[in-house]
Coordinates of C-alpha atoms in Angstrom, one line a residue:
Chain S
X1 CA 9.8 -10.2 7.1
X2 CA 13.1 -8.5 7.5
X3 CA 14.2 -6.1 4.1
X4 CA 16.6 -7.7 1.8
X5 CA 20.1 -5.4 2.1
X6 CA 20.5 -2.3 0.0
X7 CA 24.4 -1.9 -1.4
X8 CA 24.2 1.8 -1.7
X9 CA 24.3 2.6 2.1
X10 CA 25.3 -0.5 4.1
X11 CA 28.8 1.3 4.5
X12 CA 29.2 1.4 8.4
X13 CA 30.0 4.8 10.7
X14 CA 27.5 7.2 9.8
X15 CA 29.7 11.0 8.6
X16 CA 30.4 13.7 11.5
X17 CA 30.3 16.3 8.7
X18 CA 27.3 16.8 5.9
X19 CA 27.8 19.6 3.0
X20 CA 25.6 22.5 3.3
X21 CA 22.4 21.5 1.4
X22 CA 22.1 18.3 3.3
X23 CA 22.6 19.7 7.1
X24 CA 20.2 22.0 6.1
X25 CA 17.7 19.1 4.7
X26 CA 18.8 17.7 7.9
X27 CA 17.5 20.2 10.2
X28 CA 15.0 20.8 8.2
X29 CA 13.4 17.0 8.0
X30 CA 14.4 16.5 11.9
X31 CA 12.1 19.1 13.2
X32 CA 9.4 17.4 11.2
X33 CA 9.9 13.9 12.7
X34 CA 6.6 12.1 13.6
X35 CA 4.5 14.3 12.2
X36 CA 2.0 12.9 9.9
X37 CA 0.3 14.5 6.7
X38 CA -3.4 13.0 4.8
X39 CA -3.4 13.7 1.2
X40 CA -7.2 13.0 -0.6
X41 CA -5.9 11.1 -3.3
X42 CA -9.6 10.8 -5.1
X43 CA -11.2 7.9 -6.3
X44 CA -9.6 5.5 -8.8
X45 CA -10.5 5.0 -12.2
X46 CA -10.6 2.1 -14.1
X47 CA -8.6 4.3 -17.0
X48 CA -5.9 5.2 -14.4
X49 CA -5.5 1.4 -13.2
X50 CA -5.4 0.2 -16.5
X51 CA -3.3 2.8 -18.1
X52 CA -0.8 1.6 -15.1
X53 CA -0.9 -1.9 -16.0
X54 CA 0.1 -1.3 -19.4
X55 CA 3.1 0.8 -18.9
X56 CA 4.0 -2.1 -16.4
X57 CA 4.3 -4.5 -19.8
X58 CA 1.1 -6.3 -18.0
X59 CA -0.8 -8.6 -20.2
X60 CA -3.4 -10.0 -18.1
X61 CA -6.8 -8.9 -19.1
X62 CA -8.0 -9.1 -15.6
X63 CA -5.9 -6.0 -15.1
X64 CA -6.8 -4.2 -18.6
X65 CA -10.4 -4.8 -19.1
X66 CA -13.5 -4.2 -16.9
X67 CA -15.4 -6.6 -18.7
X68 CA -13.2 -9.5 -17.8
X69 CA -12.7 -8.8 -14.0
X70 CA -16.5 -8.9 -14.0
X71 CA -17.0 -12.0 -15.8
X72 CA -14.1 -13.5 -13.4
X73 CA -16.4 -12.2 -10.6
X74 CA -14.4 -9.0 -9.9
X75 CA -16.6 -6.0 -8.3
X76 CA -14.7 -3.7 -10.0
X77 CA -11.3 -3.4 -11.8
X78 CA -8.6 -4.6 -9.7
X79 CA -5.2 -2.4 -9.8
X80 CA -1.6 -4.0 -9.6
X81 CA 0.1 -4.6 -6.2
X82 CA 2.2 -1.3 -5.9
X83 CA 0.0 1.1 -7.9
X84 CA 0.2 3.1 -5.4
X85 CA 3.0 4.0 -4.4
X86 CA 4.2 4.1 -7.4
X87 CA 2.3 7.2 -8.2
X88 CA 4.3 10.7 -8.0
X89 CA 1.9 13.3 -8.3
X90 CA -2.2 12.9 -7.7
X91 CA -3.2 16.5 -8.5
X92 CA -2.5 18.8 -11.3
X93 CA 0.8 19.4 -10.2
X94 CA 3.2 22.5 -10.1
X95 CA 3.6 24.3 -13.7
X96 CA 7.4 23.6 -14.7
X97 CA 9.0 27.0 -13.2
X98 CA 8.1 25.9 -9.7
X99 CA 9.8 22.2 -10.3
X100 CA 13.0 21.0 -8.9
X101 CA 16.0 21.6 -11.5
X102 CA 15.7 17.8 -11.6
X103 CA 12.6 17.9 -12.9
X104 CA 10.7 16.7 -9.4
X105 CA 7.8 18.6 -7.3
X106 CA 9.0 20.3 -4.0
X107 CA 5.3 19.5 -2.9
X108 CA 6.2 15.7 -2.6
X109 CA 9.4 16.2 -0.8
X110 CA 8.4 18.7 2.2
X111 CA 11.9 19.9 4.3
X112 CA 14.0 19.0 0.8
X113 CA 16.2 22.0 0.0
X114 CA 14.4 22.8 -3.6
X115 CA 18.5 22.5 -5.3
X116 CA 21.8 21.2 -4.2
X117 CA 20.1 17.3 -3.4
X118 CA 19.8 14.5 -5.4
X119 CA 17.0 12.5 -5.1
X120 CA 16.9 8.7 -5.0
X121 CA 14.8 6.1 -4.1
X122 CA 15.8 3.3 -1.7
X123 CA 13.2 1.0 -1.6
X124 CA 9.9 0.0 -0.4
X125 CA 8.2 -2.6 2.1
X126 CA 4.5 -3.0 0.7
X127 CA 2.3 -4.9 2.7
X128 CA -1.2 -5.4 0.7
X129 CA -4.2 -5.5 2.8
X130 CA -6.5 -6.0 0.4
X131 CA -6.9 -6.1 -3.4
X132 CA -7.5 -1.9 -4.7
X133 CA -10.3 -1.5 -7.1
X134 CA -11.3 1.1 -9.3
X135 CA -14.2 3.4 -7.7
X136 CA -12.3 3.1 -4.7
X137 CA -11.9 6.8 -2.7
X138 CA -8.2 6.6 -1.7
X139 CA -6.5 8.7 2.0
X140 CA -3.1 8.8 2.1
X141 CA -1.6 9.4 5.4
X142 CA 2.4 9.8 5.5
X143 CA 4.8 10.0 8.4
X144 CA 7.8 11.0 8.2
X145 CA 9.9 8.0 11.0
X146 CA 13.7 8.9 10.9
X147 CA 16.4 10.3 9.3
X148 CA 19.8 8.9 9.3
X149 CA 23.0 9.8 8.2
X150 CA 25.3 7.5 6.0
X151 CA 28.8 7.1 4.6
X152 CA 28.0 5.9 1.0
X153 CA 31.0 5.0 -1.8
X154 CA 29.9 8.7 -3.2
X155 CA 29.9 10.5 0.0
X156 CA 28.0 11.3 2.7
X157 CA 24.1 10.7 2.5
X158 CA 20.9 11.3 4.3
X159 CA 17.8 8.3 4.5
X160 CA 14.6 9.4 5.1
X161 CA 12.1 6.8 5.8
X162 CA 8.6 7.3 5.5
X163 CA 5.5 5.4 6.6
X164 CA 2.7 5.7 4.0
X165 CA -0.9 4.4 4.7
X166 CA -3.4 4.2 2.3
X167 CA -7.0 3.6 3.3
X168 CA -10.3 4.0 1.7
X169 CA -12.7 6.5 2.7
X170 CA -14.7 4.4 5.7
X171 CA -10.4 4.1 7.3
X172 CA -9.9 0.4 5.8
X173 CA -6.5 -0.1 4.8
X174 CA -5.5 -1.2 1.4
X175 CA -2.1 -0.9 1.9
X176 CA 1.0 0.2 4.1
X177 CA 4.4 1.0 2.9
X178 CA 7.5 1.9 4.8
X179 CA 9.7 3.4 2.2
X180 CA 13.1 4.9 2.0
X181 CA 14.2 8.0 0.1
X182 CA 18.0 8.2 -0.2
X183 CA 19.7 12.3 -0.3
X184 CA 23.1 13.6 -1.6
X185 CA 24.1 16.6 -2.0
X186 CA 24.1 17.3 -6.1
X187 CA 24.4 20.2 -8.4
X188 CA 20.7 19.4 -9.0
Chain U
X1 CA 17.1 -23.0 0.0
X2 CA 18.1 -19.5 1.9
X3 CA 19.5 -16.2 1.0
X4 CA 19.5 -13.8 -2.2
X5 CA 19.2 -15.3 -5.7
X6 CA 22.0 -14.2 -7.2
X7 CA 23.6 -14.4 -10.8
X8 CA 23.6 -17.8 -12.4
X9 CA 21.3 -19.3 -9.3
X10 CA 17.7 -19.9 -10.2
X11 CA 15.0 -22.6 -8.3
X12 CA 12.1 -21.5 -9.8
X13 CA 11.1 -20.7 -13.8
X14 CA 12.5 -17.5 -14.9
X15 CA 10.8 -14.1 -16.1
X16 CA 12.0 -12.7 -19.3
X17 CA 10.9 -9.4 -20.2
X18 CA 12.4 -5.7 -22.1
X19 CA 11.8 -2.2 -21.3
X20 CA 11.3 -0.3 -24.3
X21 CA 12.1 3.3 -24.2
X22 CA 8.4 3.9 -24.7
X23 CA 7.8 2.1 -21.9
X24 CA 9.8 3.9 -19.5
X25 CA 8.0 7.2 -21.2
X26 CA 4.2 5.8 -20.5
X27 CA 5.3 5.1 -17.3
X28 CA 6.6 8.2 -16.2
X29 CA 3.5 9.6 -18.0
X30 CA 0.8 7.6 -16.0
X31 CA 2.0 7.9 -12.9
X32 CA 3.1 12.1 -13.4
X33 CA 6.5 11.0 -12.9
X34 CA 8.5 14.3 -14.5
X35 CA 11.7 13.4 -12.9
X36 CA 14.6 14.4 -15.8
X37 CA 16.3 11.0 -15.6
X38 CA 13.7 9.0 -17.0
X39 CA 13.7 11.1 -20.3
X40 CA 16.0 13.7 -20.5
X41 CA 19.4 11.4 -22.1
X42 CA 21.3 14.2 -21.6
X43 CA 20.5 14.5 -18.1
X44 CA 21.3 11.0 -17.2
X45 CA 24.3 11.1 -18.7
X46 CA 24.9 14.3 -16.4
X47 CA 24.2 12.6 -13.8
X48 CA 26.6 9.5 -14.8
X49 CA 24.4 6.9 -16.7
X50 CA 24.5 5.9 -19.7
X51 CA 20.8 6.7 -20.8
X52 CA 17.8 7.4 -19.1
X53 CA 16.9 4.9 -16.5
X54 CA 14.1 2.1 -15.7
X55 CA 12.4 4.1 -13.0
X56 CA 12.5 2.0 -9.1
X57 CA 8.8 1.5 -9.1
X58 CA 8.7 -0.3 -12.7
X59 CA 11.1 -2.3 -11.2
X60 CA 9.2 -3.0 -8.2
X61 CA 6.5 -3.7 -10.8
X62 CA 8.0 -6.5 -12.3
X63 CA 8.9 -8.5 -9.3
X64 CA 5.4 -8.1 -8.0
X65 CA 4.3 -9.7 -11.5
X66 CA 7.0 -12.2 -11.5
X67 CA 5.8 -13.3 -7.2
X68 CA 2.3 -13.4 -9.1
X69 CA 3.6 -15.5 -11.9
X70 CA 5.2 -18.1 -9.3
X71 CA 2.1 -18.6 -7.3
X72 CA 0.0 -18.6 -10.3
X73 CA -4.1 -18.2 -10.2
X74 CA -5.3 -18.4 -6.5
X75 CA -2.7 -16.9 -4.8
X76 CA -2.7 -13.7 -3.4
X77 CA 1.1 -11.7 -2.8
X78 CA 0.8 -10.1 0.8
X79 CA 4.3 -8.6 1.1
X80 CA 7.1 -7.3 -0.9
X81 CA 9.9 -5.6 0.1
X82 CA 12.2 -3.9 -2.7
X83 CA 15.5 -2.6 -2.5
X84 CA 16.9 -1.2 -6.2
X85 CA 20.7 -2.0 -6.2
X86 CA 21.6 -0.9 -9.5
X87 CA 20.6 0.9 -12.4
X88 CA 18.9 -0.1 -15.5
X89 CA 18.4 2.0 -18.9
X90 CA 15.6 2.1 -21.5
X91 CA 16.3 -0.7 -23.9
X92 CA 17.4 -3.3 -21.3
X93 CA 17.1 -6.7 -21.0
X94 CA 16.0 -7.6 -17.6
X95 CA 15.3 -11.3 -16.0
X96 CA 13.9 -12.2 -13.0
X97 CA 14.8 -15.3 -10.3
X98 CA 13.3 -16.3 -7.6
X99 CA 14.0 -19.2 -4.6
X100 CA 11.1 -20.9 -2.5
X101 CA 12.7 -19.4 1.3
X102 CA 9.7 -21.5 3.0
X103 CA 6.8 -23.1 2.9
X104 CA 4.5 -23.3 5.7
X105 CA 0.6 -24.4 6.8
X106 CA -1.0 -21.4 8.2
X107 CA -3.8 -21.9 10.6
X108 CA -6.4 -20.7 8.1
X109 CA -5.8 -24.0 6.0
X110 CA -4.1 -21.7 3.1
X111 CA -0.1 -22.2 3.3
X112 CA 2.6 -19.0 3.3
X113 CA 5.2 -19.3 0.4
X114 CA 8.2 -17.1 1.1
X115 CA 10.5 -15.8 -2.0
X116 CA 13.3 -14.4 -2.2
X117 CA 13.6 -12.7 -6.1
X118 CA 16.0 -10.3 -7.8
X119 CA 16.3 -8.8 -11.2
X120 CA 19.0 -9.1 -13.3
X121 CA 20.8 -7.1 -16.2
X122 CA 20.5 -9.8 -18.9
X123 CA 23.6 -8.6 -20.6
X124 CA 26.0 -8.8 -17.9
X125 CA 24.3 -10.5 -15.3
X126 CA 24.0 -7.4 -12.8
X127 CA 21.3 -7.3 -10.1
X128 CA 19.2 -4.3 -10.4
X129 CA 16.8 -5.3 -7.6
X130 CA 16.5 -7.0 -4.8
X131 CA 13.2 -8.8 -2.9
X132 CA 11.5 -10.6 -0.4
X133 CA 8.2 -11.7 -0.7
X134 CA 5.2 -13.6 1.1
X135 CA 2.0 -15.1 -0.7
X136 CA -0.9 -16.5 0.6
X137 CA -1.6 -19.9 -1.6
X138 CA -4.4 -22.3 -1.6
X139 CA -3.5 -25.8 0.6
X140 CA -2.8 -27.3 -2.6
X141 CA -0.2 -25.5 -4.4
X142 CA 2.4 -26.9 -5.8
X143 CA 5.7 -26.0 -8.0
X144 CA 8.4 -29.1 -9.3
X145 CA 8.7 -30.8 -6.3
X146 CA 7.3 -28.6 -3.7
X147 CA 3.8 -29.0 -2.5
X148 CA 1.4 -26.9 -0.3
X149 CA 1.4 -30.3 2.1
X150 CA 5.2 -31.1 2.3
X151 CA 5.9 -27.5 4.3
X152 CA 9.8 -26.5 4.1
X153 CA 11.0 -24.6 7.7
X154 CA 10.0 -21.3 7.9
X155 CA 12.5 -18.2 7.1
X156 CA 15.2 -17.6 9.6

């Protein structure tokens, strides 16, 4: 299924020159290409996937109450589609000193300068292999597949494109995402 | 019935909805989403927006909801890809629009629907997202005119 086009970098020649911070990300994320890192992401909670659904505006009580997934034959509560991926942090996180200026974790963004980028997402190609449910024990496994350099209308920029598998814990998948994470160089 | 639904072009029923600025704050919250942008006004405005913004994944959300809303109870979405094209801030008025791209037997008996869908800024008609999507639907599905029986040609 080919990726619908994204207006932000489909400017042609890729720039000869980067600004400091993002020839260092640069270096930084090229000598990391192919590798691959596992996150334990822990099991999912009913609480967690319904808490999700709400701040999505979801009104379906199949996603909002146990009770009703069960009495529509559901073994568990089922999560939305991108739950996922949408998640930014599954741990405790890093207290507030130790956050990017832009309020972001350095832990999420390995080879990111911690200031002088800006941070953007640039989309996301979920494929769903099966429905999540809650009690499920969730592996993340992240590669990091390419970065490329592109002339956008605000100057030069960096993608980084990711491949994200989630599986449960006997290696089935539940979903696979190649996403896109979009760099400029910012007073951020 | 190809390429990206666009501003005034709509095949398939509309989804309506608002994002309260509340909303864009329990979202951040339940996913641990501290990024400045998505509460900090000052911030965004910093950073050139008018307020603080609808973050990419809601809007990911909502087309996943809306591909679930077109193939309605018994089908299952397999694919979505999401490109965000432009911003949206807390308070906004979004809509979502969708094309059939294809419709097609698979060999399982079930049939493969193929959407194209974007969001739209309700107040001036920008597209904030872009999609394409695949669902799994039962033989029998149908929507105005199209059934799970009369297949369109597959995407190109």
């Amino acid at each position: 299924m080919p990726e619908p086009a994204d207006r932000r970098y489909e400017q042609a020649s890729p720039p000869a020159e980067l600004p400091g911070a993002l020839r260092e990300a640069e270096q930084q994320l090229t000598a990391r290409l192919g590798t691959s890192t596992r996150y334990d992401l822990g099991v999912v909670t009913e609480l967690q996937l319904a808490r999700y659904a709400l701040a999505t505006g979801e009104a379906d009580p199949l996603y909002l109450d146990p009770a009703v997934a069960r009495e529509k034959g559901w073994p568990g509560l089922p999560g939305l589609p991108n739950y996922l991926t949408a998640v930014s942090e599954w741990g405790v996180g890093l207290p507030e000193q130790q956050l990017r200026p832009d309020g972001t974790s350095p832990d999420r963004h390995p080879g990111i300068p911690r200031s002088g980028i800006r941070l953007m997402g640039g989309g996301q190609h979920m494929r769903f292999h099966r429905v999540l449910l809650a009690g499920t024990h969730v592996m993340l496994e992240r590669t990091l597949r390419a970065v490329d350099r592109h002339a956008a209308r605000a100057g030069p920029m960096l993608i980084v494109h990711y491949d994200d598998q989630f599986r449960d814990l006997a290696g089935d998948a539940i979903l696979s995402c190649a996403s896109r994470q979009l760099l400029q160089a910012g007073q951020v | 019935m190809t390429g990206t639904p666009g501003a005034g072009r709509s095949s398939l029923p509309e989804l309506h909805t608002s994002i309260s600025r509340l909303q864009v704050f329990r979202y951040s919250a339940t996913t641990w989403n501290s990024h400045r942008i998505h509460y900090d006004p000052e911030y965004a405005r910093q950073e050139g927006y008018p307020d603080v913004l609808v973050q990419s994944h809601l809007h990911a959300a909502l087309l996943a909801r809306y591909c679930r809303q077109i193939g309605r109870s018994g089908a299952s979405l397999q694919e979505l890809a999401v490109s965000v094209r432009r911003y949206a801030v807390a308070g906004a008025a979004l809509v979502c629009r969708g094309e059939v791209v294809a419709l097609e037997p698979r060999p399982d008996g079930d049939c493969a629907l193929h959407l194209d869908v974007c969001e739209v800024r309700e107040d001036d008609e920008v597209v904030c997202a872009t999609g394409r999507a695949w669902l799994r639907v039962p033989a029998g599905w149908a929507i105005g005119t199209l059934t799970g029986t009369c297949p369109l040609p597959p995407p190109g």
